[in-house]
Short mmCIF file of N, CA, C and O in Angstrom, two decimals:
data_model
loop_
_atom_site.label_atom_id
_atom_site.label_comp_id
_atom_site.label_asym_id
_atom_site.label_seq_id
_atom_site.Cartn_x
_atom_site.Cartn_y
_atom_site.Cartn_z
N MET A 1 5.47 -9.47 -31.89
CA MET A 1 5.53 -9.54 -30.18
C MET A 1 4.62 -10.42 -29.52
O MET A 1 3.71 -10.48 -29.94
N LYS A 2 5.11 -10.85 -28.38
CA LYS A 2 4.22 -11.66 -27.75
C LYS A 2 4.34 -11.05 -26.02
O LYS A 2 5.35 -10.86 -25.72
N ILE A 3 3.21 -10.95 -25.67
CA ILE A 3 3.16 -10.78 -24.13
C ILE A 3 3.83 -12.01 -23.32
O ILE A 3 3.04 -13.12 -23.21
N LYS A 4 4.77 -11.53 -22.27
CA LYS A 4 5.38 -12.98 -21.71
C LYS A 4 5.15 -12.42 -20.09
O LYS A 4 4.69 -13.20 -19.46
N VAL A 5 5.29 -11.33 -19.66
CA VAL A 5 5.36 -11.01 -18.27
C VAL A 5 4.51 -9.54 -18.32
O VAL A 5 4.94 -8.72 -18.86
N LEU A 6 3.28 -9.40 -17.37
CA LEU A 6 2.62 -8.61 -17.01
C LEU A 6 2.81 -8.35 -15.50
O LEU A 6 2.80 -8.98 -14.59
N SER A 7 3.20 -6.95 -14.96
CA SER A 7 3.26 -6.58 -13.61
C SER A 7 2.27 -5.86 -13.04
O SER A 7 1.37 -5.26 -13.46
N ILE A 8 2.07 -6.33 -11.72
CA ILE A 8 0.96 -5.68 -10.98
C ILE A 8 1.84 -5.41 -9.66
O ILE A 8 2.56 -6.25 -8.98
N PRO A 9 1.76 -3.96 -9.23
CA PRO A 9 2.60 -3.79 -8.13
C PRO A 9 1.82 -3.94 -6.87
O PRO A 9 0.59 -4.11 -6.69
N VAL A 10 2.58 -4.85 -5.74
CA VAL A 10 2.00 -5.17 -4.51
C VAL A 10 2.79 -4.58 -3.42
O VAL A 10 4.17 -4.69 -3.56
N GLN A 11 2.28 -4.14 -2.15
CA GLN A 11 2.76 -3.98 -1.31
C GLN A 11 3.40 -4.71 -0.65
O GLN A 11 4.29 -4.35 0.34
N ASP A 12 3.44 -5.99 -0.55
CA ASP A 12 3.88 -7.02 0.21
C ASP A 12 3.61 -8.37 -0.76
O ASP A 12 2.48 -9.20 -0.83
N GLN A 13 5.10 -8.73 -0.92
CA GLN A 13 5.02 -10.00 -2.03
C GLN A 13 4.66 -11.09 -1.35
O GLN A 13 3.93 -11.87 -1.99
N GLU A 14 4.81 -11.55 0.06
CA GLU A 14 4.43 -12.77 0.55
C GLU A 14 2.71 -12.81 0.60
O GLU A 14 2.20 -13.84 0.16
N LYS A 15 2.47 -11.75 0.82
CA LYS A 15 0.59 -11.62 1.57
C LYS A 15 0.31 -11.71 -0.37
O LYS A 15 -0.93 -12.24 -0.46
N ALA A 16 1.03 -10.87 -1.20
CA ALA A 16 0.31 -11.15 -2.64
C ALA A 16 0.38 -12.43 -3.21
O ALA A 16 -0.44 -13.12 -3.44
N LEU A 17 1.50 -13.17 -2.77
CA LEU A 17 1.74 -14.61 -3.33
C LEU A 17 0.45 -15.40 -2.73
O LEU A 17 0.14 -16.50 -3.51
N LYS A 18 0.54 -15.61 -1.52
CA LYS A 18 -0.42 -15.82 -1.02
C LYS A 18 -2.17 -15.80 -1.36
O LYS A 18 -2.76 -16.64 -1.57
N PHE A 19 -2.41 -14.70 -1.59
CA PHE A 19 -3.91 -14.29 -2.29
C PHE A 19 -3.92 -14.71 -3.85
O PHE A 19 -4.88 -15.39 -3.99
N TYR A 20 -2.79 -14.54 -4.36
CA TYR A 20 -2.70 -14.96 -5.65
C TYR A 20 -2.88 -16.36 -6.25
O TYR A 20 -3.59 -16.87 -6.79
N THR A 21 -2.24 -17.20 -5.29
CA THR A 21 -2.25 -18.74 -5.36
C THR A 21 -3.27 -19.41 -4.72
O THR A 21 -4.23 -19.87 -5.46
N GLU A 22 -3.57 -18.83 -3.26
CA GLU A 22 -4.58 -19.73 -2.25
C GLU A 22 -5.97 -19.26 -2.52
O GLU A 22 -6.80 -20.01 -2.63
N THR A 23 -6.14 -18.12 -2.75
CA THR A 23 -7.42 -17.53 -3.17
C THR A 23 -7.75 -17.28 -4.70
O THR A 23 -9.03 -17.74 -4.96
N LEU A 24 -6.83 -16.67 -5.39
CA LEU A 24 -7.36 -16.76 -6.99
C LEU A 24 -7.00 -18.07 -7.78
O LEU A 24 -7.61 -17.94 -8.80
N GLY A 25 -6.09 -18.66 -7.38
CA GLY A 25 -5.91 -19.96 -7.86
C GLY A 25 -5.04 -19.89 -8.83
O GLY A 25 -4.58 -21.02 -9.80
N PHE A 26 -4.08 -18.89 -9.03
CA PHE A 26 -2.77 -19.12 -9.80
C PHE A 26 -1.82 -19.81 -9.27
O PHE A 26 -1.86 -20.27 -7.65
N ILE A 27 -0.80 -20.30 -10.07
CA ILE A 27 0.44 -20.94 -9.42
C ILE A 27 1.72 -20.29 -9.53
O ILE A 27 1.97 -19.73 -10.38
N LYS A 28 2.61 -20.60 -8.48
CA LYS A 28 3.79 -19.95 -8.61
C LYS A 28 4.81 -20.35 -9.63
O LYS A 28 4.90 -21.52 -9.91
N LYS A 29 5.16 -19.58 -10.79
CA LYS A 29 6.11 -19.90 -11.76
C LYS A 29 7.51 -19.60 -11.33
O LYS A 29 8.45 -20.66 -11.44
N VAL A 30 8.27 -18.39 -10.88
CA VAL A 30 9.53 -18.22 -10.67
C VAL A 30 9.12 -17.26 -9.41
O VAL A 30 8.37 -16.42 -9.01
N ASP A 31 10.42 -17.20 -8.45
CA ASP A 31 10.73 -17.04 -7.68
C ASP A 31 12.19 -16.94 -7.32
O ASP A 31 12.79 -17.90 -6.71
N VAL A 32 12.90 -15.66 -7.48
CA VAL A 32 14.36 -15.25 -7.52
C VAL A 32 14.53 -14.20 -6.62
O VAL A 32 14.05 -13.24 -6.93
N PRO A 33 15.24 -14.40 -5.23
CA PRO A 33 15.62 -13.44 -4.78
C PRO A 33 16.28 -12.08 -5.72
O PRO A 33 17.28 -12.95 -6.02
N LEU A 34 16.14 -10.78 -5.38
CA LEU A 34 16.78 -9.70 -5.89
C LEU A 34 17.51 -9.22 -4.92
O LEU A 34 18.85 -8.51 -5.21
N SER A 35 16.91 -9.04 -3.83
CA SER A 35 17.64 -8.25 -2.62
C SER A 35 17.28 -8.90 -1.51
O SER A 35 16.52 -10.00 -1.31
N GLU A 36 17.40 -8.49 -0.42
CA GLU A 36 16.77 -9.02 1.15
C GLU A 36 15.49 -9.06 1.15
O GLU A 36 14.71 -9.71 1.70
N GLU A 37 14.87 -7.63 0.21
CA GLU A 37 13.30 -7.24 0.57
C GLU A 37 12.81 -7.72 -0.67
O GLU A 37 11.50 -7.61 -0.57
N ASN A 38 13.24 -7.94 -1.85
CA ASN A 38 12.66 -8.10 -3.32
C ASN A 38 12.90 -9.22 -3.85
O ASN A 38 13.78 -9.61 -3.45
N ARG A 39 12.03 -9.97 -4.76
CA ARG A 39 12.09 -10.81 -5.62
C ARG A 39 11.37 -10.79 -6.95
O ARG A 39 10.36 -9.85 -7.13
N TRP A 40 12.13 -11.53 -7.70
CA TRP A 40 11.52 -11.71 -9.20
C TRP A 40 10.23 -12.96 -8.78
O TRP A 40 10.85 -13.85 -8.94
N LEU A 41 9.11 -12.54 -8.59
CA LEU A 41 7.87 -13.26 -8.19
C LEU A 41 6.88 -13.18 -9.12
O LEU A 41 6.05 -12.47 -9.28
N THR A 42 6.68 -14.64 -9.89
CA THR A 42 5.46 -14.74 -11.11
C THR A 42 4.70 -15.55 -10.86
O THR A 42 5.12 -16.69 -10.00
N VAL A 43 3.37 -15.39 -10.76
CA VAL A 43 2.21 -16.62 -10.91
C VAL A 43 2.04 -16.58 -12.10
O VAL A 43 1.81 -16.12 -13.17
N VAL A 44 1.24 -17.82 -12.46
CA VAL A 44 0.53 -18.35 -13.77
C VAL A 44 -0.68 -18.81 -13.71
O VAL A 44 -0.96 -19.49 -12.56
N ASN A 45 -1.75 -18.91 -14.60
CA ASN A 45 -2.87 -20.03 -14.66
C ASN A 45 -2.59 -20.89 -14.64
O ASN A 45 -1.47 -21.82 -15.61
N LYS A 46 -2.81 -21.98 -14.25
CA LYS A 46 -2.52 -23.22 -13.71
C LYS A 46 -2.95 -24.08 -15.13
O LYS A 46 -2.47 -24.93 -15.46
N GLU A 47 -3.91 -23.80 -15.70
CA GLU A 47 -4.19 -24.19 -16.84
C GLU A 47 -3.42 -23.64 -18.41
O GLU A 47 -3.34 -24.43 -19.38
N GLU A 48 -2.55 -22.58 -18.15
CA GLU A 48 -1.52 -22.27 -19.10
C GLU A 48 -0.41 -21.81 -18.45
O GLU A 48 0.12 -20.65 -18.79
N GLN A 49 0.38 -22.83 -18.28
CA GLN A 49 1.53 -22.57 -17.32
C GLN A 49 2.73 -22.32 -18.40
O GLN A 49 3.74 -21.73 -17.73
N ASP A 50 2.93 -21.92 -19.57
CA ASP A 50 3.52 -21.52 -20.49
C ASP A 50 2.98 -20.10 -21.21
O ASP A 50 3.89 -19.72 -21.83
N GLY A 51 1.89 -19.71 -20.41
CA GLY A 51 1.38 -18.42 -20.97
C GLY A 51 1.62 -17.26 -20.37
O GLY A 51 2.79 -17.40 -19.69
N ALA A 52 1.13 -16.12 -20.38
CA ALA A 52 1.72 -14.75 -19.72
C ALA A 52 1.83 -15.06 -18.36
O ALA A 52 1.06 -15.96 -17.48
N GLU A 53 2.84 -14.57 -17.36
CA GLU A 53 3.32 -14.53 -16.33
C GLU A 53 2.89 -13.04 -15.69
O GLU A 53 3.00 -12.27 -16.30
N ILE A 54 2.50 -13.22 -14.29
CA ILE A 54 2.13 -11.97 -13.51
C ILE A 54 3.09 -11.89 -12.76
O ILE A 54 3.06 -12.62 -11.84
N LEU A 55 3.82 -10.67 -12.82
CA LEU A 55 4.91 -10.27 -12.26
C LEU A 55 4.47 -9.49 -10.61
O LEU A 55 3.67 -8.65 -10.89
N LEU A 56 4.39 -10.30 -9.44
CA LEU A 56 4.15 -9.55 -8.33
C LEU A 56 5.16 -8.57 -8.04
O LEU A 56 5.96 -9.04 -7.24
N GLU A 57 4.99 -7.43 -8.47
CA GLU A 57 6.20 -6.55 -8.21
C GLU A 57 6.26 -5.71 -7.13
O GLU A 57 5.00 -5.00 -6.94
N PRO A 58 7.04 -5.81 -6.42
CA PRO A 58 7.00 -4.77 -5.27
C PRO A 58 6.64 -3.22 -5.48
O PRO A 58 7.46 -2.80 -6.37
N SER A 59 5.84 -2.77 -4.80
CA SER A 59 5.45 -1.22 -4.99
C SER A 59 6.45 -0.77 -4.51
O SER A 59 6.97 -0.76 -3.11
N PRO A 60 7.39 0.01 -5.11
CA PRO A 60 8.22 1.10 -4.94
C PRO A 60 7.97 1.89 -3.41
O PRO A 60 7.15 2.67 -3.76
N LYS A 61 8.83 1.74 -2.56
CA LYS A 61 8.80 2.49 -1.55
C LYS A 61 9.30 3.69 -1.22
O LYS A 61 8.95 4.62 -0.41
N HIS A 62 10.29 4.23 -2.39
CA HIS A 62 11.27 5.01 -2.30
C HIS A 62 11.10 5.86 -3.30
O HIS A 62 11.79 6.52 -3.91
N PHE A 63 9.85 5.55 -4.54
CA PHE A 63 9.48 6.19 -5.56
C PHE A 63 8.09 6.96 -5.39
O PHE A 63 7.12 5.97 -5.72
N GLU A 64 8.18 8.12 -4.76
CA GLU A 64 6.71 8.57 -4.54
C GLU A 64 5.64 8.79 -6.06
O GLU A 64 4.51 8.52 -5.61
N PRO A 65 6.17 9.09 -7.00
CA PRO A 65 4.79 9.01 -8.04
C PRO A 65 4.45 7.52 -8.23
O PRO A 65 3.17 7.30 -8.41
N ALA A 66 5.12 6.41 -7.90
CA ALA A 66 4.54 4.92 -8.21
C ALA A 66 3.61 4.98 -7.16
O ALA A 66 2.37 4.57 -7.07
N LYS A 67 3.79 5.11 -6.00
CA LYS A 67 3.01 5.05 -4.84
C LYS A 67 1.73 6.06 -4.79
O LYS A 67 0.45 5.31 -4.75
N THR A 68 2.06 7.21 -5.24
CA THR A 68 0.88 7.85 -5.61
C THR A 68 0.11 7.71 -6.30
O THR A 68 -1.34 7.63 -6.48
N TYR A 69 0.37 7.01 -7.64
CA TYR A 69 -0.41 6.53 -9.10
C TYR A 69 -1.18 5.04 -8.28
O TYR A 69 -2.25 5.48 -8.57
N GLN A 70 -0.56 4.42 -7.68
CA GLN A 70 -1.28 3.33 -7.20
C GLN A 70 -2.38 3.81 -6.14
O GLN A 70 -3.59 3.08 -6.40
N LYS A 71 -2.33 4.73 -5.21
CA LYS A 71 -2.84 4.79 -4.14
C LYS A 71 -4.19 5.56 -5.07
O LYS A 71 -5.45 5.45 -4.75
N ALA A 72 -4.30 6.36 -5.93
CA ALA A 72 -4.77 7.13 -6.79
C ALA A 72 -5.73 6.13 -7.40
O ALA A 72 -7.22 6.40 -7.23
N LEU A 73 -5.34 5.41 -8.23
CA LEU A 73 -6.17 4.43 -8.76
C LEU A 73 -7.28 3.79 -7.76
O LEU A 73 -8.09 3.46 -8.17
N PHE A 74 -6.56 3.04 -6.75
CA PHE A 74 -7.33 2.51 -5.68
C PHE A 74 -8.58 3.03 -5.25
O PHE A 74 -9.52 2.72 -4.94
N ASP A 75 -8.25 4.39 -4.46
CA ASP A 75 -8.95 5.28 -3.90
C ASP A 75 -10.25 5.64 -5.12
O ASP A 75 -11.35 5.90 -4.72
N ALA A 76 -9.62 5.73 -6.52
CA ALA A 76 -10.92 5.99 -7.34
C ALA A 76 -11.46 4.95 -7.48
O ALA A 76 -12.84 4.96 -8.38
N GLY A 77 -11.03 3.69 -7.15
CA GLY A 77 -12.09 2.38 -7.49
C GLY A 77 -11.79 2.20 -9.11
O GLY A 77 -12.65 1.25 -9.30
N ILE A 78 -10.45 2.46 -9.59
CA ILE A 78 -10.06 2.10 -10.92
C ILE A 78 -9.31 0.64 -10.85
O ILE A 78 -8.33 0.91 -10.09
N PRO A 79 -9.69 -0.28 -11.62
CA PRO A 79 -8.97 -1.66 -11.34
C PRO A 79 -7.41 -1.26 -11.96
O PRO A 79 -7.62 -0.82 -13.07
N TYR A 80 -6.88 -1.90 -11.52
CA TYR A 80 -5.23 -1.80 -12.04
C TYR A 80 -5.13 -2.72 -13.50
O TYR A 80 -4.78 -2.41 -14.19
N THR A 81 -5.81 -3.91 -13.35
CA THR A 81 -5.95 -4.66 -14.58
C THR A 81 -7.34 -5.42 -14.28
O THR A 81 -8.25 -5.26 -13.29
N GLN A 82 -7.43 -6.51 -15.31
CA GLN A 82 -8.49 -7.14 -15.32
C GLN A 82 -8.42 -8.56 -15.90
O GLN A 82 -7.00 -8.85 -16.48
N PHE A 83 -9.09 -9.60 -15.22
CA PHE A 83 -9.18 -11.07 -15.62
C PHE A 83 -10.30 -11.42 -16.38
O PHE A 83 -11.30 -11.11 -15.41
N ASN A 84 -9.92 -12.27 -17.00
CA ASN A 84 -11.33 -12.95 -17.89
C ASN A 84 -11.66 -14.05 -16.98
O ASN A 84 -10.72 -15.01 -16.89
N VAL A 85 -13.25 -14.29 -16.73
CA VAL A 85 -13.55 -15.48 -16.50
C VAL A 85 -14.82 -15.86 -17.14
O VAL A 85 -15.20 -15.18 -17.79
N GLU A 86 -15.31 -17.07 -17.21
CA GLU A 86 -16.14 -18.06 -17.54
C GLU A 86 -17.34 -17.45 -17.35
O GLU A 86 -18.23 -17.24 -18.24
N ASN A 87 -17.59 -17.16 -15.87
CA ASN A 87 -18.70 -17.13 -15.43
C ASN A 87 -18.89 -15.79 -14.02
O ASN A 87 -18.05 -16.32 -13.14
N VAL A 88 -18.75 -14.76 -14.23
CA VAL A 88 -18.44 -13.71 -13.06
C VAL A 88 -19.25 -13.80 -12.08
O VAL A 88 -18.59 -13.93 -10.73
N GLN A 89 -20.59 -14.46 -12.18
CA GLN A 89 -21.16 -14.52 -10.87
C GLN A 89 -20.94 -15.75 -10.13
O GLN A 89 -20.79 -15.74 -9.00
N GLN A 90 -20.26 -16.91 -10.89
CA GLN A 90 -19.78 -17.92 -10.10
C GLN A 90 -18.62 -17.59 -9.69
O GLN A 90 -18.33 -18.01 -8.43
N GLU A 91 -17.75 -17.04 -10.21
CA GLU A 91 -16.11 -16.25 -9.52
C GLU A 91 -16.49 -15.74 -8.48
O GLU A 91 -15.91 -15.78 -7.47
N TYR A 92 -17.35 -14.44 -8.42
CA TYR A 92 -17.79 -13.59 -7.47
C TYR A 92 -18.28 -14.38 -6.49
O TYR A 92 -17.77 -14.19 -5.24
N ASP A 93 -19.22 -15.49 -6.40
CA ASP A 93 -19.63 -16.28 -5.21
C ASP A 93 -18.83 -17.00 -4.62
O ASP A 93 -18.27 -17.26 -3.41
N ARG A 94 -17.49 -17.83 -5.47
CA ARG A 94 -16.42 -18.17 -4.80
C ARG A 94 -15.62 -17.65 -4.00
O ARG A 94 -15.14 -17.86 -2.77
N LEU A 95 -15.34 -16.17 -4.86
CA LEU A 95 -14.28 -15.28 -4.09
C LEU A 95 -15.03 -14.73 -2.57
O LEU A 95 -14.49 -14.40 -1.81
N ASN A 96 -16.35 -14.29 -2.88
CA ASN A 96 -17.01 -13.46 -1.62
C ASN A 96 -16.79 -14.78 -0.69
O ASN A 96 -16.93 -14.29 0.19
N ASN A 97 -17.16 -15.93 -1.03
CA ASN A 97 -17.22 -17.21 0.17
C ASN A 97 -15.78 -17.10 0.92
O ASN A 97 -15.78 -17.64 1.91
N LEU A 98 -14.78 -16.71 0.24
CA LEU A 98 -13.36 -16.71 0.78
C LEU A 98 -13.04 -15.56 1.38
O LEU A 98 -12.05 -15.20 1.73
N GLY A 99 -14.13 -14.67 1.62
CA GLY A 99 -13.48 -13.15 1.97
C GLY A 99 -13.30 -12.06 1.64
O GLY A 99 -12.91 -11.25 2.18
N VAL A 100 -13.39 -12.40 0.19
CA VAL A 100 -12.53 -11.26 -0.61
C VAL A 100 -13.81 -10.36 -0.69
O VAL A 100 -14.77 -10.29 -1.05
N GLU A 101 -13.11 -9.23 -0.70
CA GLU A 101 -13.86 -7.59 -0.68
C GLU A 101 -14.37 -7.19 -2.21
O GLU A 101 -12.95 -6.83 -2.47
N PHE A 102 -15.13 -7.17 -2.66
CA PHE A 102 -15.97 -6.40 -3.69
C PHE A 102 -16.48 -5.28 -3.64
O PHE A 102 -16.95 -4.84 -2.66
N SER A 103 -15.85 -3.99 -4.63
CA SER A 103 -16.37 -2.90 -4.25
C SER A 103 -17.44 -2.66 -5.41
O SER A 103 -18.11 -1.78 -5.33
N VAL A 104 -17.58 -3.75 -6.68
CA VAL A 104 -18.21 -3.69 -7.43
C VAL A 104 -19.15 -5.02 -7.50
O VAL A 104 -18.33 -5.72 -8.08
N ASN A 105 -20.30 -5.35 -7.21
CA ASN A 105 -20.63 -6.58 -7.47
C ASN A 105 -21.29 -7.09 -8.95
O ASN A 105 -21.05 -6.01 -9.54
N PRO A 106 -21.04 -8.25 -9.17
CA PRO A 106 -21.50 -8.42 -10.60
C PRO A 106 -22.34 -7.72 -11.24
O PRO A 106 -23.40 -7.46 -10.81
N THR A 107 -22.23 -6.84 -12.47
CA THR A 107 -22.83 -5.89 -13.03
C THR A 107 -22.74 -6.06 -14.58
O THR A 107 -21.56 -6.11 -15.05
N GLU A 108 -24.01 -6.10 -15.69
CA GLU A 108 -23.97 -6.48 -16.86
C GLU A 108 -23.85 -4.55 -17.31
O GLU A 108 -24.44 -3.82 -16.74
N MET A 109 -22.75 -4.72 -18.49
CA MET A 109 -22.39 -3.62 -18.76
C MET A 109 -22.35 -3.70 -20.51
O MET A 109 -21.00 -3.97 -20.95
N GLY A 110 -23.34 -3.48 -21.19
CA GLY A 110 -23.12 -3.88 -22.52
C GLY A 110 -22.99 -5.31 -22.84
O GLY A 110 -24.09 -6.41 -22.59
N THR A 111 -22.14 -5.59 -23.60
CA THR A 111 -21.57 -6.92 -23.70
C THR A 111 -20.79 -7.86 -22.88
O THR A 111 -20.31 -8.64 -23.07
N VAL A 112 -20.47 -7.09 -21.77
CA VAL A 112 -19.52 -7.80 -20.60
C VAL A 112 -20.53 -7.28 -19.16
O VAL A 112 -21.38 -6.86 -19.18
N LYS A 113 -20.12 -8.70 -18.12
CA LYS A 113 -20.61 -8.68 -17.16
C LYS A 113 -19.16 -8.42 -16.26
O LYS A 113 -18.20 -9.23 -16.46
N ILE A 114 -19.32 -7.71 -15.47
CA ILE A 114 -17.83 -7.35 -14.67
C ILE A 114 -18.10 -7.21 -13.03
O ILE A 114 -19.56 -7.27 -12.74
N ALA A 115 -17.02 -7.49 -12.55
CA ALA A 115 -17.37 -7.28 -10.75
C ALA A 115 -15.72 -6.53 -10.51
O ALA A 115 -14.77 -6.97 -11.44
N VAL A 116 -15.55 -6.05 -9.20
CA VAL A 116 -14.23 -5.38 -9.23
C VAL A 116 -13.97 -5.82 -7.76
O VAL A 116 -14.86 -5.66 -6.67
N PHE A 117 -12.69 -6.22 -7.08
CA PHE A 117 -12.31 -6.79 -6.00
C PHE A 117 -11.19 -6.31 -5.48
O PHE A 117 -10.35 -5.77 -6.39
N ASN A 118 -10.73 -6.24 -4.30
CA ASN A 118 -9.71 -5.54 -3.72
C ASN A 118 -8.39 -7.02 -3.44
O ASN A 118 -8.92 -7.89 -2.87
N ASP A 119 -7.37 -6.81 -4.38
CA ASP A 119 -6.63 -8.02 -4.04
C ASP A 119 -5.56 -7.79 -2.80
O ASP A 119 -4.71 -8.61 -2.71
N THR A 120 -5.94 -6.99 -1.73
CA THR A 120 -5.39 -7.06 -0.29
C THR A 120 -4.15 -6.48 -0.41
O THR A 120 -3.39 -6.60 0.42
N CYS A 121 -3.73 -6.07 -1.81
CA CYS A 121 -1.97 -5.30 -1.93
C CYS A 121 -2.05 -4.53 -2.23
O CYS A 121 -1.09 -4.11 -2.70
N GLY A 122 -2.85 -3.52 -2.53
CA GLY A 122 -3.30 -2.07 -2.94
C GLY A 122 -3.64 -1.89 -4.37
O GLY A 122 -3.51 -0.85 -4.63
N ASN A 123 -4.55 -2.92 -4.45
CA ASN A 123 -4.79 -2.87 -6.14
C ASN A 123 -6.52 -3.20 -6.21
O ASN A 123 -6.93 -4.22 -5.54
N LYS A 124 -7.11 -2.95 -7.26
CA LYS A 124 -8.33 -3.58 -7.62
C LYS A 124 -8.36 -4.03 -8.77
O LYS A 124 -7.86 -3.59 -9.64
N ILE A 125 -8.82 -5.31 -8.71
CA ILE A 125 -8.75 -5.89 -10.03
C ILE A 125 -10.12 -6.44 -10.17
O ILE A 125 -11.25 -6.72 -9.37
N GLN A 126 -10.36 -6.17 -11.74
CA GLN A 126 -11.80 -6.50 -12.32
C GLN A 126 -11.95 -7.65 -12.97
O GLN A 126 -11.00 -8.18 -13.73
N ILE A 127 -12.92 -8.48 -13.06
CA ILE A 127 -12.83 -9.49 -13.58
C ILE A 127 -13.96 -9.45 -14.51
O ILE A 127 -15.05 -8.82 -14.06
N VAL A 128 -14.06 -10.22 -15.66
CA VAL A 128 -14.78 -10.02 -16.97
C VAL A 128 -15.25 -10.98 -17.28
O VAL A 128 -14.61 -12.06 -17.74
N GLU A 129 -16.50 -10.82 -17.99
CA GLU A 129 -17.35 -12.28 -18.62
C GLU A 129 -17.93 -11.53 -19.91
O GLU A 129 -18.33 -10.75 -19.87
N MET A 130 -17.08 -12.26 -21.20
CA MET A 130 -18.00 -11.62 -22.15
C MET A 130 -19.43 -12.14 -22.39
O MET A 130 -19.22 -13.79 -22.40
N LEU A 131 -20.12 -11.54 -22.88
CA LEU A 131 -21.66 -12.24 -23.06
C LEU A 131 -21.99 -12.32 -24.17
O LEU A 131 -21.25 -11.95 -25.21
#
């Protein structure tokens, strides 16, 4: 088995696309309309364009359990997913300078350093550096 697509629920696909590309530095890979409101919209790491894609999946507006789950994770400060980075402090400084809101500043935890930010689309995302 091979991971090809991972999904992250987002409350606004256009806002998510802007944040994930302009702020985080991913690039758009696929953008296919599925309906008037929804698209199959993926982004990838610009250095690994054939690697795993992140599906910026529309958060279901009419499926209460999904909305409840996403909100519960966010409210508890639990990251929806994590991205590995070479240097958490440098990435924190870069994103902080761009106005990204962090709920956990760079913190060493055993063999890793982490930080957690708000993706502006309903999720907390954790960045991790292996020490």
